[in-house]
C-alpha positions as a printed Julia matrix, in Angstrom:
232×3 Matrix{Float64}:
  43.3    37.82  107.36
  46.22   39.84  108.66
  45.39   44.04  108.17
  47.39   46.86  107.9
  47.84   49.48  110.04
  46.63   52.91  108.7
  49.55   55.18  107.9
  51.52   52.19  109.61
  53.88   52.39  105.69
  53.4    55.99  106.25
  55.1    56.3   109.63
  58.2    53.46  109.05
  59.15   56.18  105.63
  58.91   59.02  107.85
  61.48   57.49  110.25
  63.64   56.02  107.25
  63.64   59.72  106.08
  65.2    60.77  109.37
  68.76   59.88  109.6
  68.38   61.48  105.39
  67.36   64.8   106.62
  69.51   65.1   108.83
  72.66   63.97  107.22
  71.73   66.94  105.03
  71.21   68.93  108.25
  75.03   68.33  109.48
  76.46   68.06  105.79
  74.95   72.16  105.59
  76.16   73.23  109.42
  79.71   71.61  108.33
  79.47   73.45  105.07
  78.84   76.79  106.57
  82.0    76.04  109.45
  84.16   75.47  106.95
  83.38   78.55  105.27
  83.57   80.63  108.21
  86.57   78.83  109.29
  88.22   79.73  106.01
  86.81   83.37  106.21
  88.49   83.55  109.62
  91.92   81.74  108.19
  91.88   84.22  104.91
  90.97   87.54  107.44
  93.91   86.58  109.71
  96.66   86.63  106.83
  95.47   89.45  105.41
  95.6    91.15  108.67
  99.3    90.18  109.53
 100.19   90.81  105.58
  98.58   94.41  106.56
 100.14   94.38  109.7
 103.88   94.05  108.26
 102.85   96.43  105.02
 102.06   99.07  108.01
 104.85   99.04  110.04
 106.99  102.14  108.66
 108.28  105.18  110.52
 105.71  107.72  110.55
 102.41  105.69  110.55
 101.92  104.88  113.95
  98.61  106.34  113.62
  97.45  104.53  110.58
  94.94  101.53  111.53
  92.51   99.01  109.3
  89.61   96.38  109.22
  89.27   93.72  107.39
  86.01   92.07  106.57
  86.94   88.82  103.97
  89.24   90.14  101.31
  88.06   93.62  101.27
  90.31   96.0   103.26
  90.12   99.4   104.77
  92.98  101.67  105.48
  91.83  104.47  107.66
  94.02  107.44  109.66
  96.97  109.85  108.9
 100.52  110.07  108.05
 102.55  113.34  108.56
 103.59  113.47  105.1
 103.68  112.86  101.36
 106.47  110.38  101.53
 104.58  108.14  104.22
 101.82  108.21  102.31
 103.51  106.92   99.15
 105.43  104.14  100.6
 102.06  103.02  102.58
 100.2   103.03   99.41
 102.69  101.02   97.96
 102.95   98.67  100.67
  99.26   97.93  100.48
  99.32   97.2    96.84
 101.45   94.58   96.98
  99.32   92.66   98.94
  98.06   89.26   97.97
  94.09   88.3    98.19
  92.97   91.18   98.36
  89.84   92.22   96.48
  89.34   95.5    97.22
  90.87   98.69   99.42
  89.31  101.44  100.81
  92.05  104.33  101.92
  90.51  107.01  104.11
  94.4   108.35  104.78
  95.09  111.94  105.69
  98.44  113.68  105.98
  98.46  115.57  109.03
 101.96  116.92  110.63
 102.52  116.9   113.49
 105.11  119.49  113.38
 106.69  121.8   110.43
 109.81  121.07  108.73
 112.02  123.6   108.68
 116.12  124.11  108.23
 118.18  127.01  110.06
 121.64  128.45  107.51
 123.72  130.97  109.73
 127.32  132.48  107.89
 128.69  134.81  110.12
 130.92  136.45  107.96
 133.74  133.77  108.4
 134.02  130.34  107.2
 131.46  129.2   110.29
 128.74  128.08  109.1
 125.61  127.05  111.55
 122.9   124.39  110.51
 119.56  123.96  112.17
 116.84  122.19  111.19
 114.28  118.91  111.42
 113.56  117.32  108.84
 111.65  113.79  107.85
 114.23  111.8   106.44
 118.14  111.14  106.95
 118.88  111.43  102.76
 117.52  114.82  103.0
 120.38  115.24  105.68
 122.86  114.06  103.84
 121.54  115.65  101.44
 122.29  118.76  102.6
 125.61  117.93  103.79
 127.01  117.27   99.87
 124.98  120.53   98.56
 127.8   122.57  101.39
 130.54  120.0   100.14
 129.76  121.53   96.06
 128.65  125.07   97.09
 130.69  126.52   99.68
 133.41  123.69  100.44
 135.91  125.88  102.24
 132.87  126.13  104.81
 133.51  124.98  108.59
 129.93  123.32  109.54
 128.62  123.35  112.69
 125.51  120.71  112.87
 122.51  120.39  114.61
 120.02  118.56  112.25
 117.76  116.15  113.35
 115.32  113.51  111.75
 112.03  113.27  112.81
 109.65  111.0   110.3
 107.0   112.93  111.97
 107.39  116.44  110.41
 106.43  117.3   107.23
 108.09  117.1   104.17
 110.41  119.57  103.15
 108.52  121.13  100.22
 111.76  123.79  100.07
 114.19  120.76   99.5
 114.43  121.19   95.82
 115.07  125.16   96.11
 117.06  124.57   98.72
 120.0   124.06   96.34
 120.03  127.5    93.87
 118.49  129.4    96.46
 122.4   128.07   98.53
 124.06  129.46   95.46
 122.55  132.61   95.26
 123.92  133.44   98.96
 127.36  132.11   99.0
 129.52  134.55   98.34
 127.52  137.18  101.04
 129.65  137.59  104.29
 126.89  137.7   106.79
 123.1   135.85  105.98
 120.39  133.98  108.07
 118.08  131.81  105.05
 115.15  130.46  106.78
 113.67  127.52  105.32
 109.96  126.19  107.11
 106.28  126.5   105.79
 105.82  127.94  102.61
 108.36  130.72  102.61
 112.18  131.63  102.62
 113.18  134.21  104.74
 116.62  135.78  103.84
 118.13  138.56  106.55
 121.92  139.78  106.57
 123.61  142.56  105.54
 125.44  143.24  101.9
 127.81  145.41  100.7
 127.27  146.59   97.72
 124.01  147.63   96.52
 124.09  146.02   92.95
 124.58  142.63   94.94
 122.15  143.2    96.77
 119.55  143.79   93.61
 120.59  141.16   91.65
 120.61  138.62   94.54
 117.06  139.28   95.64
 115.89  139.91   92.19
 116.82  135.8    91.69
 115.32  134.71   95.13
 111.88  136.26   94.34
 112.72  134.7    91.17
 112.89  131.0    92.46
 110.81  131.84   95.03
 107.61  132.63   92.4
 108.21  129.62   90.37
 107.81  126.72   92.84
 104.8   128.78   94.61
 107.27  129.61   97.9
 106.46  133.17   99.63
 109.85  135.01   99.98
 110.73  137.28  102.46
 113.8   140.01  101.85
 114.98  141.17  105.53
 118.23  142.28  104.03
 120.29  145.46  104.94
 122.34  147.39  102.4
 125.31  149.91  103.15
 123.95  151.39   99.78
 127.87  151.23   97.77
 127.69  150.09   94.3
């Protein structure tokens, strides 16, 4: 009579389960590998999108990190115009779960404008502005307020300078001094500087009062370096 060897059936069952266990392990490995590949693919797509979104003038110092569908944008930009454009571009990206912004506004240079009127129709413009549109706006203002002026222009565009916070006040200030024969008008870091000579005390008082009001309303400092012949 044939006798069963103890443990032979258990060993048989174990040997038959080995392929099943290996199959499960392989399936898990394939699943994890596929997941890693998918994550890397998503990160690559987001990385490419962000690279294009950050490819704007003035955003050269901006960096970013992609972790799955999460995005970190950090660095610095020179002005609020660049910041707004960068923010808008990033907000339009697809597939982002969360975005963290850690971007500072840190201009390399300060925008400025200097207007010199020397008693004739000749007006010299010097300055450095962040956008070409600002240059065009200034030229349009002069064509309207001082149409006979012969402009000598030395206006440079540099996206790495600060925004011209004085831009909105430029036109009303220019209107106040348009009839002054000799003046130098400077717009810079938080202030407006007027120097020159006025023939009439009445004109002097009126112009200075108006400029003090305009600059105060726009949170700018007014520096008065104007002389007068004290003629009423």
